[in-house]
Amino acid sequence: MDMIKLPSGEIKLLDDAGEYRLLFLSPVCFRLHKADSLPSACVGKLANAKDEVEVKGNEASFGDLRLHFDGALRLKVYFRGKLCLQMAPHVLGKDERDLSLMEKEGHESNKGDEYQGGVSFINDSPIYGLGDKTGPLDKRGYDYINWNTDDPSAHVDTYKSLYKSIPFFLMFHGEDSVGVFMDNTSKCHFDFNKEDERLVSYDFSLGGLDMYCFFGSMPDVIADYTSIVGRNPLPPRWALGAQQSRWSYSSKEEVEAVIKGYEEADIPLSCVHLDIDYMDRYMDFTVDSKRFPDFKDWAASVLGKGVHLVTIIDAGVKALPGYEVYDQGIEKGYFCTQNGEVYHNEVWPGDSVFPAFYKEEVRQWWGDWVARQLESGASGIWNDMNEPASFKGPLPLDVDMGGLPHSLCHNIYGHLMDEATYIGFQKAGRRPYIITRAAYAGTARYSTMWTGDNQSIYEHMRLMIPQLSNMSMSGVANVGNDIGGFGGDSTPELLAKWATAAIFNPLYRNHSSLGTKHQEPYTLHGEFLAAYRKAILTRYELIPTIYDSLFLHESSGLAVLRPLVYNFPDDPEVYDENTEIMLSDSLLLAPSLFPGEKTRSAYFPDDFYSYFTGEKLAKGHHLIDVGIGNVPLFIRAHSIIAANPKGTKTTDFPSTLRLIWTGDEAACYHYEDEGDGLGYKKGEYNLFLIRASEENGVCVIPVHLGIKTHYKNIEISRPGEEPMARPFILED
């Protein structure tokens, strides 16, 4: 094999496998890719290490990394002198066996799956990531396929494909971790020690290898990865409140009844989602004027009550001459084609066409329509059916999506639609709030994500923690699932427990399907209504910490939702913890996940205190109370967090900053801005470092001052105790 250092800093690798390029992006990150690989849909221009890279024989080194090559795709990677990654090529060919009898009996087969090549890694450690796949937190022993798939059935552990394809995974080795990002948008297969307990295998159907490897601590690896693909922007603060949705609220009277129901139940509400029935004949960027007359004025009146509207937009555009979106797209050649003709399939509006989002001009055009939708009264956009989903079979692989065939564009179609929607918010001068079902690596820089059509069953509530944890480990900070479950009838107990288990989720949305029992919280009674109300009010207390965490994610890549292993990498007890989750460094939730459960065992990897009673729980296993009405929330020793005053029912910044302190040495950052708008991008925000000690008490130290503060007072309390108030004064 030949290794040639180029003036750009790249290293050209030549052998029988072809021509590859090696780039050191930092002392802890490199990229290895086929020389003729396609431009990335999610990675922009990269800086190379250039002159600092050292090449000797068949080795290349820079910073903490040394790579030893026995071939372009056969290498050993040493990090800080220790062998931490071995890679070898392999090819998985088409299965030529006769599988017809297997298929007749109803089994799935891999017939037709043909992979061009791939690589294997030697690994015997926990594996995390790959987005919203099913199964436990640790993915060892499972295999998955990255091919965005709309399947509303009850997903179980063995489901290989769901709505998102995020080809990033993390192999955890205690102190050090290795993150691997395979930037290939075709259908890809990942085998995490299933066929061979020593190997992680990756196979791609089209394109070539384009691999990024990141080394360091788990938080650093994820931060470095997101610095390349992008991070969730800070959402408007109202989006952290309670959101209510259903397929569908079919008139403005139904929406007003929802708002009234929340008010009468004494439960705060920040947002209502409008599913497809608000549209005129399910046509994007239209409103049914009979069921939602004077939409813009009505939306303004709803907003006056503190409730925002998020409107759904689907990928399929109704093929109807005279419909302006369709006419413009046809005239300008903006829809997907097959053999030179506009491709048609069926979605909700019937005969439909699909925007060719791979083309930049099409994304700009779509952004114009989104901006118009926002000016008409919508506060946010909900992108759905963007895998893309279709009713008359999947789109053929040769459909042209704007210069890229469906076979290579499928997994990024939703990503590109989200980018187009983001452009619309930019055109409107709004802070973006987009929710998407389909996604790829880097989609987070445009959109919040939800996990799609789950079911009203305990198994899917239990799936939430490992699923959202792995989304977080895949670089997605703003995420949630449908509280209560989308499909099927939720029971009062399940709904109340789900509302409790989801209080950390940045997206806190109750959503249900047409034909199911209504599950708005005000449909509950007695202890279940009280439990749901307590969960939401607790959530509202935590909004400052959630907002702080989202700011720190955007600015530094820190995870918001955290599996315990993220904060406690030295504790093997938490490597596959599927029933507990943390928010930032300090808060831990150990919810009830089974019917009738009144107590459960919970593991605490450090000393913690009950958020509500102040009871101390030393490191180890404890039996805790999780009966209806109990929120099993705990705050870590040596912590201080920002919270809203008790009883808060708004997402606005209060005039009193509440601080909960466990005692001893503690510190945190607290972020403040106007709660909406783009001013924070121009420095219009405040950032405070809050320090606490028994000797000096609590000090609020300004790090950045860009706006007039909302705060006039501070409340300081220990967990479970009444607060002491004082004026809001900054220290030097």
XYZ file of C-alpha atoms in Angstrom, residues 15-679:
665
model
C -3.994 -0.347 -2.694
C -6.131 -3.077 -4.250
C -9.218 -1.679 -2.484
C -8.883 1.535 -4.483
C -7.955 5.089 -3.601
C -8.846 6.431 -0.160
C -8.100 9.648 1.689
C -7.162 10.100 5.336
C -7.692 13.417 7.122
C -6.794 14.226 10.711
C -9.429 16.739 11.795
C -8.046 17.209 15.307
C -5.677 15.419 17.706
C -8.598 13.101 18.598
C -10.492 12.713 15.304
C -9.843 11.429 11.795
C -11.803 10.838 8.610
C -11.177 7.943 6.194
C -13.130 7.996 2.956
C -13.157 6.751 -0.607
C -11.623 9.375 -2.852
C -14.719 9.625 -5.056
C -17.321 9.577 -2.261
C -20.380 11.798 -2.681
C -20.559 15.219 -1.003
C -22.042 14.864 2.475
C -25.613 15.941 3.161
C -24.742 16.890 6.733
C -21.032 17.757 6.937
C -19.695 20.997 5.534
C -16.157 22.101 4.798
C -13.628 20.557 7.158
C -10.280 21.902 8.321
C -7.316 19.541 7.957
C -4.402 19.170 10.335
C -1.976 19.800 7.412
C 1.707 20.141 8.292
C 1.431 18.704 11.783
C 0.588 15.247 10.404
C 3.517 12.836 10.436
C 3.779 9.963 7.932
C 6.399 7.229 8.365
C 6.222 4.017 6.376
C 2.733 2.607 6.831
C 1.901 4.778 9.849
C 0.336 8.210 10.175
C 0.118 10.146 13.426
C -1.141 13.417 14.801
C -1.818 14.487 18.368
C -3.028 11.566 20.479
C -3.635 9.328 17.450
C -1.384 6.878 15.634
C -2.779 4.828 12.741
C -1.007 1.697 11.510
C -2.129 0.529 8.043
C -1.800 -2.935 6.550
C -4.130 -1.795 3.752
C -6.433 1.135 3.066
C -9.244 -0.545 5.016
C -7.125 -2.635 7.375
C -5.762 -0.613 10.236
C -5.041 -0.401 13.929
C -5.672 2.826 15.803
C -3.676 3.743 18.891
C -5.040 6.469 21.152
C -2.642 7.846 23.757
C -0.404 4.867 23.100
C -3.112 2.244 23.645
C -4.636 0.078 20.910
C -8.326 1.000 20.931
C -9.674 0.203 17.466
C -8.983 -2.446 14.843
C -10.673 -2.391 11.451
C -10.736 -4.836 8.566
C -12.662 -4.871 5.263
C -15.266 -7.413 4.277
C -17.851 -7.865 1.551
C -21.363 -9.197 2.145
C -22.792 -10.423 -1.138
C -26.347 -11.051 -2.177
C -28.023 -14.082 -0.588
C -28.610 -16.494 -3.487
C -30.673 -19.047 -1.554
C -34.266 -19.801 -2.534
C -36.273 -18.022 0.158
C -39.704 -18.291 -1.484
C -41.112 -20.842 0.982
C -39.907 -18.737 3.891
C -41.650 -15.686 2.428
C -44.887 -17.594 1.704
C -45.148 -18.490 5.372
C -45.011 -14.793 6.225
C -41.386 -14.423 7.329
C -39.231 -11.527 6.245
C -36.131 -12.318 4.227
C -33.093 -10.436 3.036
C -33.891 -11.264 -0.583
C -32.832 -8.383 -2.768
C -30.503 -6.878 -0.179
C -27.147 -6.523 -1.865
C -24.269 -4.816 -0.121
C -21.187 -3.611 -1.922
C -18.838 -3.725 1.009
C -18.152 -2.784 4.563
C -15.829 -2.990 7.513
C -15.625 -4.822 10.812
C -14.292 -3.619 14.152
C -12.988 -5.806 16.933
C -15.027 -4.889 19.998
C -16.122 -6.426 23.299
C -17.539 -3.359 25.039
C -21.003 -1.797 25.405
C -22.340 -0.129 22.256
C -24.634 2.891 22.195
C -26.211 5.148 19.600
C -27.755 4.571 16.139
C -30.683 6.860 16.913
C -34.217 5.729 17.706
C -33.784 1.985 17.257
C -35.679 -0.402 19.537
C -34.064 -2.670 22.089
C -32.079 -1.961 25.257
C -29.560 0.785 25.884
C -26.574 -1.480 25.145
C -26.960 -2.636 21.536
C -24.649 -5.634 21.736
C -26.291 -8.742 20.308
C -28.604 -6.820 17.962
C -28.489 -5.945 14.290
C -30.219 -3.053 12.553
C -30.847 -1.654 9.095
C -30.681 2.058 8.374
C -33.595 2.651 6.004
C -36.167 5.198 7.160
C -39.369 3.206 7.617
C -42.934 4.188 8.477
C -44.295 1.237 10.432
C -46.980 2.073 13.027
C -47.262 -1.453 14.430
C -46.155 -2.290 17.958
C -42.379 -2.145 17.666
C -40.506 -4.779 19.639
C -36.831 -5.303 20.373
C -36.147 -7.073 17.075
C -37.367 -4.262 14.778
C -34.479 -3.405 12.479
C -35.695 -0.149 10.884
C -37.690 2.784 12.188
C -38.167 6.385 11.120
C -34.584 7.615 11.433
C -31.202 6.553 10.122
C -28.413 8.003 12.235
C -25.237 6.043 11.408
C -23.309 6.999 14.530
C -22.453 4.574 17.305
C -20.218 4.668 20.310
C -18.058 1.818 21.595
C -17.414 2.382 25.261
C -14.125 1.386 26.871
C -14.463 2.903 30.331
C -12.229 5.952 30.540
C -12.017 6.264 26.756
C -14.686 5.862 24.110
C -14.624 5.544 20.339
C -17.353 7.183 18.289
C -17.828 6.025 14.703
C -19.854 7.989 12.160
C -20.483 6.208 8.851
C -21.653 8.945 6.502
C -23.392 6.824 3.881
C -27.006 7.609 2.999
C -27.804 4.328 1.251
C -29.397 1.308 2.891
C -26.901 0.151 5.519
C -26.690 -2.811 7.871
C -25.131 -2.772 11.338
C -24.335 -5.955 13.254
C -23.387 -5.270 16.863
C -21.767 -8.541 17.983
C -24.789 -10.584 16.834
C -23.130 -12.899 14.308
C -19.736 -12.745 15.990
C -19.459 -11.591 19.599
C -16.052 -10.082 18.848
C -17.071 -7.964 15.867
C -19.093 -4.916 14.971
C -19.859 -5.043 11.253
C -21.093 -2.354 8.904
C -22.247 -2.930 5.332
C -23.463 -0.434 2.751
C -25.525 -1.076 -0.371
C -24.333 1.870 -2.467
C -21.706 4.566 -2.390
C -18.414 4.107 -0.632
C -16.894 4.189 2.800
C -16.875 7.607 4.489
C -15.955 7.102 8.123
C -15.228 9.521 10.954
C -13.713 8.255 14.203
C -13.667 10.224 17.450
C -11.699 9.358 20.596
C -11.838 10.491 24.215
C -14.335 10.563 27.052
C -17.957 9.825 26.186
C -19.073 13.481 26.526
C -16.096 14.665 24.455
C -16.724 12.123 21.702
C -20.373 13.137 21.351
C -19.465 16.835 21.486
C -16.823 16.406 18.769
C -19.238 14.448 16.583
C -21.971 17.086 16.929
C -19.463 19.850 16.193
C -19.192 18.300 12.723
C -22.815 17.343 11.965
C -24.524 20.116 13.932
C -26.481 20.537 17.159
C -30.045 21.309 18.132
C -30.550 25.069 18.221
C -32.158 26.502 21.309
C -35.939 26.200 20.954
C -38.347 28.941 21.971
C -38.996 28.572 25.690
C -42.738 28.026 25.156
C -41.880 24.754 23.413
C -40.733 23.285 26.748
C -44.240 23.501 28.181
C -47.031 20.945 27.886
C -48.001 20.175 24.291
C -51.287 18.544 23.309
C -52.012 16.795 20.038
C -54.402 14.343 18.445
C -55.143 13.006 15.000
C -57.173 15.190 14.748
C -58.750 18.274 16.229
C -61.039 18.974 13.292
C -62.329 22.468 14.067
C -61.436 25.561 15.999
C -64.221 24.660 18.445
C -62.456 21.379 19.249
C -59.187 23.209 19.866
C -60.926 25.724 22.116
C -62.505 22.835 24.029
C -59.026 21.390 24.608
C -57.775 24.717 25.963
C -60.831 25.009 28.201
C -60.390 21.424 29.415
C -56.837 22.166 30.510
C -57.935 25.374 32.242
C -60.736 23.654 34.144
C -58.388 20.850 35.206
C -55.906 23.473 36.460
C -53.151 22.121 34.193
C -50.883 24.441 32.187
C -50.872 24.183 28.390
C -48.354 25.784 26.058
C -49.123 24.388 22.634
C -51.745 22.554 20.556
C -50.835 20.621 17.416
C -53.066 20.642 14.368
C -52.918 17.356 12.475
C -53.976 16.933 8.837
C -57.658 17.799 9.316
C -56.991 21.538 9.624
C -56.082 21.527 5.925
C -58.294 21.966 2.887
C -58.478 18.424 1.456
C -55.154 17.554 3.120
C -53.245 20.019 0.923
C -50.052 21.483 2.398
C -50.080 25.199 3.252
C -53.875 25.437 3.131
C -56.564 25.805 5.807
C -60.131 24.508 5.716
C -61.962 27.830 5.884
C -65.223 26.212 7.007
C -63.819 24.459 10.063
C -61.113 27.042 10.794
C -62.495 30.373 9.542
C -60.342 33.501 9.871
C -57.412 31.302 10.825
C -54.852 34.070 11.326
C -57.076 36.121 13.644
C -58.179 33.005 15.497
C -54.553 31.866 15.968
C -53.761 35.295 17.410
C -56.646 34.985 19.875
C -55.428 31.542 20.961
C -51.921 32.920 21.378
C -53.409 35.624 23.577
C -54.349 32.813 25.968
C -50.723 31.669 26.025
C -51.260 28.731 23.641
C -49.201 28.345 20.464
C -50.279 26.401 17.375
C -48.021 23.912 15.592
C -49.303 22.860 12.158
C -48.481 19.627 10.379
C -46.984 19.563 6.882
C -46.647 16.322 4.918
C -44.124 15.490 2.219
C -46.755 14.488 -0.351
C -48.206 17.405 -2.364
C -51.673 16.930 -3.863
C -51.526 16.617 -7.663
C -54.316 19.052 -8.468
C -54.160 21.679 -11.228
C -55.209 25.006 -9.768
C -53.579 24.265 -6.406
C -50.839 26.885 -6.230
C -48.136 24.741 -4.616
C -48.636 22.029 -7.237
C -48.810 24.469 -10.139
C -45.602 26.241 -9.111
C -43.751 22.972 -8.619
C -44.841 21.632 -12.008
C -43.946 24.859 -13.792
C -40.472 25.010 -12.254
C -39.684 21.290 -12.337
C -39.524 20.987 -8.567
C -41.010 17.502 -8.096
C -39.365 14.076 -8.123
C -39.276 12.318 -11.474
C -38.911 8.830 -12.899
C -37.750 8.325 -16.475
C -38.187 12.035 -17.081
C -41.815 12.181 -15.918
C -43.145 13.547 -12.615
C -43.501 10.619 -10.232
C -46.916 10.059 -8.596
C -47.946 7.982 -5.587
C -50.753 8.230 -3.061
C -50.666 9.900 0.352
C -53.367 11.607 2.467
C -54.573 14.012 -0.264
C -54.863 11.158 -2.772
C -52.794 11.396 -5.947
C -49.585 13.090 -4.813
C -46.180 14.257 -5.982
C -43.029 14.795 -3.943
C -40.731 17.840 -3.798
C -37.233 17.111 -5.108
C -35.604 18.331 -1.902
C -32.064 17.353 -2.911
C -32.091 20.444 -5.124
C -31.193 23.638 -3.231
C -33.599 25.706 -5.331
C -36.474 23.473 -4.236
C -35.569 23.869 -0.567
C -35.578 27.638 -0.946
C -38.980 27.503 -2.654
C -40.410 25.299 0.094
C -38.974 27.701 2.650
C -41.012 30.504 1.071
C -44.189 28.501 1.668
C -43.162 27.759 5.255
C -42.579 31.468 5.894
C -46.067 32.166 4.554
C -47.487 29.517 6.917
C -45.775 31.181 9.871
C -47.121 34.581 8.894
C -50.596 33.015 8.800
C -50.544 32.151 12.502
C -48.462 29.009 13.038
C -45.779 29.142 15.742
C -44.159 25.859 14.735
C -44.106 23.281 11.936
C -44.539 19.536 12.358
C -42.999 17.584 9.451
C -44.595 14.174 8.976
C -44.713 11.361 6.404
C -41.220 12.443 5.333
C -39.445 9.080 5.152
C -41.096 9.543 2.575
C -44.192 7.449 3.309
C -46.625 6.486 0.543
C -49.740 4.339 0.253
C -49.199 2.593 -3.107
C -45.974 0.890 -2.232
C -42.583 2.495 -1.589
C -41.097 4.934 -4.051
C -38.960 3.059 -6.620
C -35.239 3.308 -6.013
C -34.611 5.023 -9.350
C -36.881 8.005 -8.646
C -34.839 11.193 -9.145
C -35.085 13.416 -6.054
C -33.320 16.436 -7.489
C -30.059 15.025 -8.771
C -29.781 12.001 -6.497
C -31.684 8.715 -6.867
C -34.108 7.583 -4.189
C -31.696 4.746 -3.334
C -29.234 7.344 -2.019
C -31.668 10.114 -1.060
C -34.248 8.086 0.888
C -32.518 8.336 4.263
C -31.894 12.083 3.888
C -35.253 13.042 2.361
C -36.694 14.038 5.746
C -33.411 15.756 6.628
C -33.636 17.882 3.490
C -37.317 18.682 4.113
C -36.361 19.834 7.612
C -33.610 22.019 6.170
C -36.151 23.551 3.775
C -38.470 24.205 6.719
C -35.622 25.761 8.702
C -34.976 28.074 5.753
C -38.601 29.181 6.040
C -38.106 30.178 9.681
C -35.007 32.124 8.665
C -36.970 33.937 5.971
C -39.656 34.782 8.548
C -37.066 35.937 11.107
C -38.337 33.419 13.682
C -36.550 31.191 16.163
C -37.131 27.773 14.574
C -39.447 25.238 16.115
C -39.695 22.219 13.845
C -40.650 18.672 14.815
C -39.755 15.825 12.476
C -40.377 12.106 12.243
C -37.730 11.142 9.663
C -34.114 12.153 10.169
C -30.471 11.488 9.398
C -27.250 12.464 11.147
C -27.200 16.236 11.502
C -30.960 16.751 11.228
C -30.855 17.977 14.824
C -29.362 21.263 13.650
C -32.746 21.986 12.079
C -35.344 20.123 14.061
C -36.685 18.603 17.242
C -37.479 14.902 16.825
C -40.149 12.574 18.080
C -39.958 8.806 17.848
C -43.024 8.278 15.671
C -46.060 6.083 16.085
C -45.696 4.280 19.395
C -48.482 2.352 21.110
C -50.436 2.776 24.350
C -48.758 -0.194 26.009
C -46.385 -0.493 28.954
C -43.740 -2.062 26.705
C -43.517 1.193 24.749
C -43.354 3.324 27.862
C -40.466 1.112 28.999
C -38.854 1.532 25.569
C -38.813 5.313 26.015
C -35.797 5.559 28.325
C -33.305 3.463 26.304
C -34.660 4.815 23.010
C -34.349 8.483 23.964
C -31.037 7.803 25.715
C -29.598 6.414 22.492
C -31.020 9.368 20.568
C -29.103 11.570 22.988
C -25.973 9.457 22.548
C -26.445 9.978 18.790
C -26.208 13.742 19.193
C -29.933 14.569 19.320
C -30.755 16.761 22.319
C -34.315 17.957 21.679
C -36.379 14.792 21.561
C -39.453 13.104 22.977
C -42.091 10.488 22.317
C -45.879 10.481 22.383
C -46.958 10.552 26.039
C -49.657 7.959 26.615
C -48.886 6.250 23.318
C -50.234 7.136 19.873
C -51.982 3.929 18.860
C -54.479 2.052 21.021
C -56.351 3.080 24.152
C -54.300 4.316 27.076
C -55.479 3.399 30.564
C -55.644 6.096 33.266
C -52.761 4.493 35.152
C -50.562 4.167 32.053
C -51.241 7.770 31.049
C -50.437 9.145 34.507
C -47.264 7.061 34.781
C -46.134 8.042 31.280
C -46.604 11.730 32.079
C -44.359 11.191 35.107
C -41.721 9.154 33.268
C -41.425 11.846 30.566
C -40.844 14.942 32.723
C -37.224 15.312 31.526
C -38.056 15.008 27.815
C -37.445 18.341 26.065
C -40.448 17.541 23.841
C -43.327 16.908 26.260
C -46.272 16.047 24.006
C -49.430 14.008 24.592
C -50.544 12.613 21.201
C -53.091 9.983 20.181
C -54.572 8.474 17.051
C -57.888 8.728 15.285
C -60.241 6.029 16.539
C -58.646 5.721 19.966
C -59.964 6.889 23.300
C -59.194 10.531 24.037
C -56.258 10.823 26.435
C -56.044 14.525 27.189
C -55.220 14.814 30.901
C -58.582 16.396 31.735
C -60.271 13.119 30.718
C -58.758 11.595 33.868
C -60.342 11.637 37.314
C -59.358 11.300 40.951
C -55.859 10.139 41.766
C -54.890 9.761 38.110
C -55.780 13.359 37.267
C -53.934 14.516 40.390
C -50.893 12.435 39.396
C -50.846 13.853 35.852
C -51.183 17.391 37.239
C -48.313 16.825 39.675
C -46.130 15.466 36.867
C -46.741 18.524 34.690
C -46.232 20.984 37.543
C -42.962 19.239 38.397
C -41.997 19.503 34.742
C -42.694 23.241 34.825
C -40.459 23.602 37.889
C -37.638 21.969 35.905
C -37.940 24.123 32.774
C -34.983 26.376 33.776
C -32.671 23.359 34.047
C -33.955 21.924 30.747
C -33.424 25.290 29.033
C -29.967 25.630 30.600
C -29.093 22.146 29.341
C -30.285 22.916 25.809
C -28.162 26.080 25.772
C -25.107 24.130 26.947
C -25.788 21.521 24.275
C -25.890 24.092 21.482
C -22.803 25.897 22.765
C -20.643 22.951 23.853
C -22.275 19.680 22.796
C -23.200 18.422 26.266
C -26.057 15.922 26.303
C -29.403 16.913 27.818
C -31.060 13.547 28.454
C -28.353 11.278 29.829
C -28.200 7.570 30.448
C -26.460 7.047 33.754
C -23.322 5.768 32.012
C -22.781 9.240 30.527
C -22.302 10.732 34.008
C -20.834 7.625 35.680
C -18.560 5.877 33.138
C -16.571 4.127 35.868
C -19.583 2.269 37.279
C -20.327 -1.023 35.418
C -23.672 -1.208 37.236
C -25.075 1.468 34.901
C -23.696 0.306 31.551
C -27.073 -1.140 30.551
C -29.413 0.746 32.893
C -32.748 0.929 31.044
C -35.124 2.186 33.744
C -33.472 5.359 35.030
C -32.381 8.532 33.287
C -30.682 11.798 34.196
C -31.128 15.435 33.224
C -27.793 17.255 33.140
C -25.290 16.310 35.864
C -27.661 16.528 38.771
C -31.207 15.183 38.387
C -32.175 11.508 38.293
C -35.586 10.001 37.556
C -36.485 6.401 38.434
C -40.125 6.101 37.305
C -42.631 3.298 37.648
C -42.797 1.346 34.377
C -45.208 -1.453 35.280
C -48.939 -1.581 36.056
C -49.899 -1.719 39.712
C -46.341 -1.024 40.824
C -46.103 0.865 44.113
C -42.430 0.371 44.937
C -39.377 -0.451 42.879
C -35.675 -0.962 43.321
C -33.537 1.871 42.025
C -29.773 2.141 41.788
C -28.049 5.369 42.774
C -24.457 5.660 41.479
C -23.709 8.455 43.957
C -25.360 9.984 47.004
C -28.699 11.555 46.068
C -31.523 13.404 47.839
C -35.237 13.129 47.261
C -36.328 16.255 45.386
C -39.538 16.474 47.404
C -38.618 15.260 50.901
C -34.876 15.846 51.160
C -34.279 12.248 52.275
C -30.697 11.206 51.583
C -30.104 7.989 49.645
C -26.526 6.789 49.814
C -24.867 5.228 46.791
C -26.329 1.791 46.091
C -29.682 0.068 45.647
C -32.786 1.396 47.392
C -36.468 0.519 47.456
C -38.366 3.678 46.523
C -42.038 4.671 46.450
C -43.405 4.948 42.899
C -47.136 4.675 43.538
C -49.620 6.898 41.714
C -49.011 10.516 42.681
C -45.331 10.052 43.497
C -42.710 11.596 41.222
C -39.499 9.629 41.936
C -37.153 12.541 41.301
C -33.757 12.878 42.958
C -30.992 15.467 43.033
C -27.355 14.485 43.281
C -25.223 15.435 46.258
C -22.948 18.447 45.722
C -25.429 19.969 43.271
C -27.228 23.234 42.754
C -29.846 23.719 40.034
C -32.055 26.515 38.750
C -35.799 25.902 38.985
C -39.077 27.742 38.698
C -40.971 28.647 41.883
C -43.469 26.016 43.009
C -46.810 26.214 41.264
C -45.429 27.859 38.111
C -47.814 27.421 35.158
C -46.065 29.442 32.497
C -42.917 29.013 30.434
C -42.041 32.718 30.791
C -39.055 33.703 32.880
C -40.299 34.470 36.413
C -39.234 37.435 38.502
C -37.830 35.044 41.124
C -34.948 32.679 40.431
C -35.307 29.558 42.536
C -32.149 27.633 43.412
C -32.200 24.150 44.930
C -28.957 23.297 46.695
C -27.974 20.035 48.348
C -25.237 21.632 50.426
C -21.432 21.519 50.343
C -19.472 22.674 47.291
C -21.650 22.986 44.198
C -21.833 24.943 40.962
C -23.915 25.250 37.801
C -24.470 27.570 34.865
C -27.783 29.349 34.388
C -28.872 30.875 31.090
C -31.383 33.664 30.509
C -32.656 35.296 27.327
C -35.929 36.712 26.018
C -37.350 33.205 25.585
C -37.923 33.557 21.844
C -36.514 35.338 18.826
C -33.000 35.298 17.405
C -31.428 37.955 19.619
